[in-house]
Amino acid sequence: MTIPDLTDVHPAWLPAEAFRAVGSRHTVVHGDGMLVDTVFDEVERACAAHGGTVRRGTGQQDGVPRPAGDPDAAPVGAGVTPAQLVFALVPTIPAVAPPGGEATGSPDGDPVDAPRAGLDATGAGPLGPEGFAVARHGEVTVVLAEEPAGLLYGLFEVVRLGEAAFGPPYPARAHRPAMRRRMLDHWDNVDVHPVMGQVERGYAGGSIFWRDGRPRRDHARLRAYARLLAACGVNAVSVNNVNVHATEARLLTERLDDVAEIADVLRPYGIRVHLSVTFAAPVVLDALPTADPLDDAVRAWWAETTRRVYARIPDFGGFVVKADSEGQPGPFSYGRDHADGANLLAQALDPYDGVVHWRAFVYNHRQDWRDRSTDRARAAHDHFALLDGRFRDNVIVQVKHGPMDFQTREPVSPVITAMPGTRLAVEFQVTQEYTGQQRHVCYLAPWWSEVLRFGWGEHGRTVAGVAAAGGDLVGVSNVGDDPFWTGHPLAQANLYAFGRLAWDPRLTPQAVLDEWIDLTFDPAATADPELLRGTLHEVMDDSWRSYERYTAPLGVGFMVRPGHHYGPDVDGYEYTSWGTYHFADRDGVGVDRTRATGTGFTGQYPPPWSQVYESLASCPDELLLFFHHVPYGHLLHSGGTVIQHIYDTHFDGMAEVAEMCRRWKSLAGLVDAALHARVTERLDEQLRCAQEWCDQINAYFYRRSGIPDAHGRTLY
Amino acid sequence: MTIPDLTDVHPAWLPAEAFRAVGSRHTVVHGDGMLVDTVFDEVERACAAHGGTVRRGTGQQDGVPRPAGDPDAAPVGAGVTPAQLVFALVPTIPAVAPPGGEATGSPDGDPVDAPRAGLDATGAGPLGPEGFAVARHGEVTVVLAEEPAGLLYGLFEVVRLGEAAFGPPYPARAHRPAMRRRMLDHWDNVDVHPVMGQVERGYAGGSIFWRDGRPRRDHARLRAYARLLAACGVNAVSVNNVNVHATEARLLTERLDDVAEIADVLRPYGIRVHLSVTFAAPVVLDALPTADPLDDAVRAWWAETTRRVYARIPDFGGFVVKADSEGQPGPFSYGRDHADGANLLAQALDPYDGVVHWRAFVYNHRQDWRDRSTDRARAAHDHFALLDGRFRDNVIVQVKHGPMDFQTREPVSPVITAMPGTRLAVEFQVTQEYTGQQRHVCYLAPWWSEVLRFGWGEHGRTVAGVAAAGGDLVGVSNVGDDPFWTGHPLAQANLYAFGRLAWDPRLTPQAVLDEWIDLTFDPAATADPELLRGTLHEVMDDSWRSYERYTAPLGVGFMVRPGHHYGPDVDGYEYTSWGTYHFADRDGVGVDRTRATGTGFTGQYPPPWSQVYESLASCPDELLLFFHHVPYGHLLHSGGTVIQHIYDTHFDGMAEVAEMCRRWKSLAGLVDAALHARVTERLDEQLRCAQEWCDQINAYFYRRSGIPDAHGRTLY
């Protein structure tokens, strides 16, 4: 395989410079297999750029490295340049990590709770199919793994470490992914959808997979994408939109070759391909009279269809299904429930170790706004909690992290703790549908990190723990055919951070951002590394909270323009059938979701959260209006009134964007000129839009409440 | 020419039954020319259906009828069946109408003021190119005209009269159109526009002219359309959208044959074809460096292009232009004004008697909602009034009837009285963009009639008078390829009424509806003519006011969903750049357009209206919130408060729709079953939507004002 240089596409976090430390060493790669070949190819390319050398090891003859504790692990043959970097497979590593070494994740423990439980100090046990260990002994850095994928992830760890991987000796550090599957869902359409376009909720141009009804076939681009994903830890991709239309439905059968072609390109980077399918497939593709999950012919159809898929793509990942949701067909049509539906597909996938991702995003989108008892927040729990224990082992119920739909602020979905007998995947939205659509800087890792670290109480796991137990973290991709991949260049950091947090939820958002900055911008090679690093942190670290400040206050969501969801429209959804309201009147605002007087949603939480959210005295400020309807004069824990908080945060958020713009200007000359220009242009739009949010939200609530700003600022 | 029977399209107001009276007589048609042939063909077809006969007269030999006062006007040849209906051309008719006869319209007088001025009693003077007279002498009905078009309009008058045309003798009644040009603008796109579709603001399916980038070429349908238009008096059609996109621009040049083909089909019914053109045509079509109206090369380009148009279509009507408006290019780009722009095209058209319709719909659509001094209502007057007297004779400045944009209620545009030295066309919107989109019954003739009869003061003309002086009434077409032509079958009445009011603005909406009902439904042939007529009147007569009641109160406009403009969204435009707001807050609502404290728009009116609208004491209730911002407790002339008026009218309007539905059901069996079903289905939607309007508007203002309904009805 040749690793292409894409001249017209930004290299994101894998520019040639990122391989300087690796590419200037003498490397030996031991082992066989496609992913070992990939490691070799990557190092070879790095050496071509930076002057190092690489050769294949020859197994035992060339010396399989001894256990990592042995300083002679890297053998030197006669007449051969001494190796400075060694990759090798070992059958088992009984004790790679001495006390004091680090280990990330654990397939059994809670990846976020682990530090508190004292599990991080040992790192003992097998590395597993994707784990690896890195050690430095004398002048040799060694990467060991039990399987080829581990070597590949180890390579990218060494790339991340850069020169630090080649400094003073350090004992073996074991790395294992917290989540078995770190998956990106592409909401890409094969046909251009008349309303949603080529990519639903895509803000980075067209699809990298599809164009106008056909495969895009830009294999160089796909390979570059696979490298980027592997380098941040992603190992699964679904290649089409969860809303499966007519053409996309046929990817499962007559257009399977198109999927196989993508799988072939992604495979060398350890990425398996999944497919979104329509539950009605037997009816729409083969004219069966029913898609009833309990019908024998339907079962036979799925079994045979799945058999053909695996005959063509032996490492196919599985199916993704959005059923009985927003118009998609599902088991409800046949009087069956979601366990029946999911198990049907799971049974067909079972012989091949495939999984079905069955989305829990089921709610009534034909709601009556007059009816205050119906609550969209309740829907997933109402539909799924009672099915716990009824799903087959290879069903993964995929739950959005919040009870609504990827708003800027939501509580954690109570479904995530309600199904201990079911494998759950937690779903994040990397594409910034409600968070600025890649026209705004909005670094989402702090938000995700908050969610992943959220604990369910004394005996429960964290959200990350539940996802790790189920195996999956899933993100909706923000990638398109844009030269910067993600429209906004700084949105690349969200894609990178998603992969990294899925691998290790204990990483801090700041640390992930450091990694991303160092890889992407190579600050050390610039005139002012600290200005570059510092400014990027200043612009990005708090950008999600800035976004929250100038948009939705105190947990109110959906005050956006219906349809495209960009920009403010306070009443945009207030009288629609989608069920997402704030009930603002002249006296107050918010949705009463208490058990005492509201929709009872708080009752879906276990203690202590059921009480924390129920009570005005304990409900966190940032979720106040999500759980309670309060007067504008209500005093927050922070000390101010609700109305003054609305005014203050909006003015503050807008000022923060103005400051971002100012700071970004200082980076001219320190970063790539085209990238600087693109970000500048987007920041201009962000500032315009932030002003619009600030003025509209404040005007709306001022006109309703009649209460002037305590600081006398202009309200329209 | 064969007049086709369309089996799959509703005959609208020209079913075979409408020709019963004509088709069962013995008719002689004198004269030559294409339109005389059309008269003959129409009568021949009617005779084939109803058993009469028709023959061509042979000029003098066969006896040109003597003046209409002569009872022997219809000569009988030897061996020839005595004629009962005669059509004949006469060179002049010096005194066709004896005292007491009727005459409609007058090219010089004010068609609405005329009755008051006593002009209607004479009807003297030439009939003109389209006028005619009808008389009944003994057993013979005679239609006389000076030109063939007059005979055609006379035929349709006789069709309208039915048996009444053949009853007791009556003296000659002269008919002349009030407006020289009675024109429909089709906002049809040649290419399907990605957002607006095949017809912009079309609610009746595709275009009858275009489909997917090509001419539709359904000549039978076009001919049927031409007949319908001629039968209600329309004599000009523009065949493409005023928003001229790339493909449509080329109709002017390389795709001119497509236009000529349409002209050929419409011509036998006296209809001339006009074309919407882009002001940037020289640049976009021929790569000229500029479209500057004062540039010699540009002038030469338009002269030569127009010459070619007339070489291909000798009776071509002229150009329609939307310039410097909502993104369309115009003279402003070159530092020129709209007189420069319009005169450029007028000069090119002048040698061929063509006209340019230059739309006055120019406003800033990038307004700042924070800025209360900018007022879209002012825009047309601000831009055009100062240009009065600068336009060439064949420029017709086309003014929307209100200052905004075809809302349910607006004052009359002050531009209409501000340009005495300019020919003006008044523009109505037959397609129901803001009035229910042909899913609601909304008979618009009462609204148009109010506007046409609006008087500017002691010495001014009425609106109809201004339009008649300028020559034109223009309507935006509501026709598509729907089997009922207009989506909602009852919306056919709007198309019919537009033509009839353009011909004679003195007709009452009820009288026009009577004509339409009798032609369309042939009540006399049903089991219960009075139930049919009465019910249609009950459903339609007041439907515009019902629509106003359940939608926009007291002259507030634009409380609709942005984009498609259907259904309520009170704040939909409140914070946008389009400039159409209500400024509702917890204390009051409305736009202050006074000179004293507001935008000064009232100052664009002459006395007495400048004072009537300025003063709260005299401003009519129905326009109160258009001109004034008032507290919710403000007392209306009607006696109630503004807020209670909002509640009452919304509940009332909704109840009226429920009553419409009830009444319509009683017509089952009396009207065509498919038509009954279509109207029933639309009434269901109207009722649903009326409920939505009622509940949302009331909820919105209740939540703002906090004032409960005086009658205790539910507010959400």
CSV table of C-alpha atoms in Angstrom, one decimal, chain A residues 265-436:
chain,number,residue,atom,x,y,z
A,265,VAL,CA,-9.8,1.0,2.0
A,266,LEU,CA,-10.5,1.4,5.7
A,267,ARG,CA,-9.4,-2.1,6.8
A,268,PRO,CA,-5.6,-1.5,6.8
A,269,TYR,CA,-6.2,1.0,9.6
A,270,GLY,CA,-8.2,-1.4,11.7
A,271,ILE,CA,-11.6,0.2,10.9
A,272,ARG,CA,-14.6,-2.0,10.4
A,273,VAL,CA,-17.6,-0.8,8.4
A,274,HIS,CA,-21.2,-0.8,9.6
A,275,LEU,CA,-24.3,-0.1,7.6
A,276,SER,CA,-27.5,1.7,8.5
A,277,VAL,CA,-30.4,-0.3,7.3
A,278,THR,CA,-34.2,0.2,7.2
A,279,PHE,CA,-36.3,-2.1,9.3
A,280,ALA,CA,-38.6,-2.4,6.3
A,281,ALA,CA,-35.9,-3.8,4.1
A,282,PRO,CA,-37.6,-7.2,3.4
A,283,VAL,CA,-40.6,-5.2,2.1
A,284,VAL,CA,-38.9,-2.5,0.2
A,285,LEU,CA,-36.1,-4.5,-1.2
A,286,ASP,CA,-37.7,-7.9,-1.9
A,287,ALA,CA,-41.4,-7.2,-1.8
A,288,LEU,CA,-42.1,-9.5,1.2
A,289,PRO,CA,-45.6,-8.9,2.4
A,290,THR,CA,-44.4,-7.9,5.9
A,291,ALA,CA,-41.3,-7.0,7.9
A,292,ASP,CA,-42.9,-8.4,11.1
A,293,PRO,CA,-39.9,-9.5,13.3
A,294,LEU,CA,-41.7,-12.6,14.4
A,295,ASP,CA,-42.5,-13.8,10.9
A,296,ASP,CA,-40.4,-16.8,9.7
A,297,ALA,CA,-40.0,-15.5,6.2
A,298,VAL,CA,-38.7,-12.2,7.5
A,299,ARG,CA,-36.2,-14.0,9.8
A,300,ALA,CA,-35.1,-16.1,6.9
A,301,TRP,CA,-34.7,-13.0,4.7
A,302,TRP,CA,-32.5,-11.3,7.2
A,303,ALA,CA,-30.4,-14.5,7.8
A,304,GLU,CA,-29.8,-15.0,4.1
A,305,THR,CA,-29.2,-11.3,3.4
A,306,THR,CA,-26.7,-11.1,6.3
A,307,ARG,CA,-25.0,-14.2,5.1
A,308,ARG,CA,-24.4,-12.6,1.8
A,309,VAL,CA,-23.0,-9.5,3.4
A,310,TYR,CA,-20.5,-11.5,5.3
A,311,ALA,CA,-19.6,-13.5,2.3
A,312,ARG,CA,-18.6,-10.3,0.7
A,313,ILE,CA,-17.2,-8.4,3.7
A,314,PRO,CA,-16.0,-11.0,6.3
A,315,ASP,CA,-15.1,-8.4,8.9
A,316,PHE,CA,-18.4,-6.4,8.4
A,317,GLY,CA,-19.3,-4.7,11.7
A,318,GLY,CA,-23.0,-4.8,11.8
A,319,PHE,CA,-26.2,-2.9,11.3
A,320,VAL,CA,-27.3,0.5,12.7
A,321,VAL,CA,-31.1,1.0,13.0
A,322,LYS,CA,-33.3,4.0,13.6
A,323,ALA,CA,-36.7,2.4,14.0
A,324,ASP,CA,-40.1,3.9,14.8
A,325,SER,CA,-38.6,7.3,14.9
A,326,GLU,CA,-39.3,10.5,13.0
A,327,GLY,CA,-41.0,8.6,10.2
A,328,GLN,CA,-38.7,5.6,10.0
A,329,PRO,CA,-40.4,2.2,10.0
A,330,GLY,CA,-40.1,-0.1,12.9
A,331,PRO,CA,-41.6,-3.0,14.8
A,332,PHE,CA,-44.4,-0.9,16.2
A,333,SER,CA,-46.1,-1.3,12.8
A,334,TYR,CA,-46.5,-5.0,13.5
A,335,GLY,CA,-47.5,-4.7,17.1
A,336,ARG,CA,-44.0,-5.8,18.2
A,337,ASP,CA,-41.7,-4.0,20.5
A,338,HIS,CA,-38.1,-2.8,20.1
A,339,ALA,CA,-36.6,-5.9,21.7
A,340,ASP,CA,-38.4,-8.0,19.1
A,341,GLY,CA,-37.1,-5.7,16.4
A,342,ALA,CA,-33.5,-5.6,17.5
A,343,ASN,CA,-33.3,-9.3,18.2
A,344,LEU,CA,-34.4,-10.1,14.7
A,345,LEU,CA,-31.4,-8.4,13.3
A,346,ALA,CA,-29.1,-9.6,16.1
A,347,GLN,CA,-30.0,-13.2,15.4
A,348,ALA,CA,-29.0,-12.8,11.8
A,349,LEU,CA,-25.7,-11.2,12.7
A,350,ASP,CA,-24.9,-13.6,15.5
A,351,PRO,CA,-23.0,-16.3,13.5
A,352,TYR,CA,-20.6,-13.7,12.3
A,353,ASP,CA,-19.9,-11.8,15.5
A,354,GLY,CA,-21.8,-8.8,14.1
A,355,VAL,CA,-23.7,-6.4,16.2
A,356,VAL,CA,-26.8,-4.3,15.8
A,357,HIS,CA,-26.8,-0.8,17.1
A,358,TRP,CA,-30.4,-0.1,17.9
A,359,ARG,CA,-31.1,3.5,18.5
A,360,ALA,CA,-33.2,4.5,21.5
A,361,PHE,CA,-34.1,7.8,19.9
A,362,VAL,CA,-37.8,7.1,19.8
A,363,TYR,CA,-40.4,9.7,20.6
A,364,ASN,CA,-43.7,11.2,19.5
A,365,HIS,CA,-42.9,13.9,17.0
A,366,ARG,CA,-46.6,14.6,16.4
A,367,GLN,CA,-47.2,16.1,19.8
A,368,ASP,CA,-49.8,18.7,20.6
A,369,TRP,CA,-48.1,21.8,22.1
A,370,ARG,CA,-51.3,22.5,24.0
A,371,ASP,CA,-50.8,19.3,26.0
A,372,ARG,CA,-48.2,20.0,28.8
A,373,SER,CA,-48.3,16.4,30.1
A,374,THR,CA,-46.5,14.9,27.1
A,375,ASP,CA,-42.8,15.2,27.5
A,376,ARG,CA,-40.3,14.3,24.8
A,377,ALA,CA,-37.6,14.0,27.5
A,378,ARG,CA,-39.4,11.0,28.9
A,379,ALA,CA,-39.7,9.1,25.7
A,380,ALA,CA,-36.5,7.0,25.4
A,381,HIS,CA,-36.9,5.8,29.0
A,382,ASP,CA,-40.6,5.1,28.6
A,383,HIS,CA,-39.9,3.0,25.5
A,384,PHE,CA,-36.8,1.2,26.5
A,385,ALA,CA,-36.3,0.8,30.3
A,386,LEU,CA,-39.0,-1.8,30.6
A,387,LEU,CA,-37.2,-3.9,27.8
A,388,ASP,CA,-34.0,-4.3,29.9
A,389,GLY,CA,-32.9,-7.9,29.8
A,390,ARG,CA,-34.8,-8.8,26.7
A,391,PHE,CA,-32.1,-8.0,24.2
A,392,ARG,CA,-29.8,-10.5,22.7
A,393,ASP,CA,-26.1,-10.2,23.6
A,394,ASN,CA,-25.1,-8.7,20.3
A,395,VAL,CA,-27.7,-5.9,20.5
A,396,ILE,CA,-26.3,-2.6,21.6
A,397,VAL,CA,-29.0,-0.1,22.5
A,398,GLN,CA,-27.6,3.2,21.3
A,399,VAL,CA,-28.6,6.1,23.6
A,400,LYS,CA,-28.1,9.8,23.0
A,401,HIS,CA,-26.2,11.2,26.0
A,402,GLY,CA,-29.1,13.5,26.9
A,403,PRO,CA,-32.9,12.9,27.0
A,404,MET,CA,-33.6,15.3,24.2
A,405,ASP,CA,-31.4,15.8,21.1
A,406,PHE,CA,-27.8,17.0,21.4
A,407,GLN,CA,-28.7,20.4,22.8
A,408,THR,CA,-26.0,22.7,24.2
A,409,ARG,CA,-26.9,21.6,27.7
A,410,GLU,CA,-29.0,18.7,28.8
A,411,PRO,CA,-29.0,16.4,31.9
A,412,VAL,CA,-27.6,12.9,31.3
A,413,SER,CA,-30.2,10.6,29.9
A,414,PRO,CA,-31.7,8.4,32.6
A,415,VAL,CA,-31.8,5.5,30.2
A,416,ILE,CA,-28.0,5.2,30.6
A,417,THR,CA,-28.5,3.9,34.2
A,418,ALA,CA,-31.8,2.2,33.7
A,419,MET,CA,-30.7,-0.9,31.7
A,420,PRO,CA,-28.1,-2.9,33.6
A,421,GLY,CA,-29.0,-6.0,31.7
A,422,THR,CA,-28.5,-4.5,28.3
A,423,ARG,CA,-25.4,-3.4,26.4
A,424,LEU,CA,-25.6,0.3,25.8
A,425,ALA,CA,-23.7,2.6,23.5
A,426,VAL,CA,-23.7,6.3,24.4
A,427,GLU,CA,-24.1,8.6,21.4
A,428,PHE,CA,-22.4,12.0,21.1
A,429,GLN,CA,-22.9,14.4,18.2
A,430,VAL,CA,-19.5,15.5,16.9
A,431,THR,CA,-21.2,17.4,14.0
A,432,GLN,CA,-22.3,20.7,15.5
A,433,GLU,CA,-26.0,20.6,14.7
A,434,TYR,CA,-27.1,22.6,17.7
A,435,THR,CA,-23.7,24.0,18.7
A,436,GLY,CA,-22.8,26.4,15.9
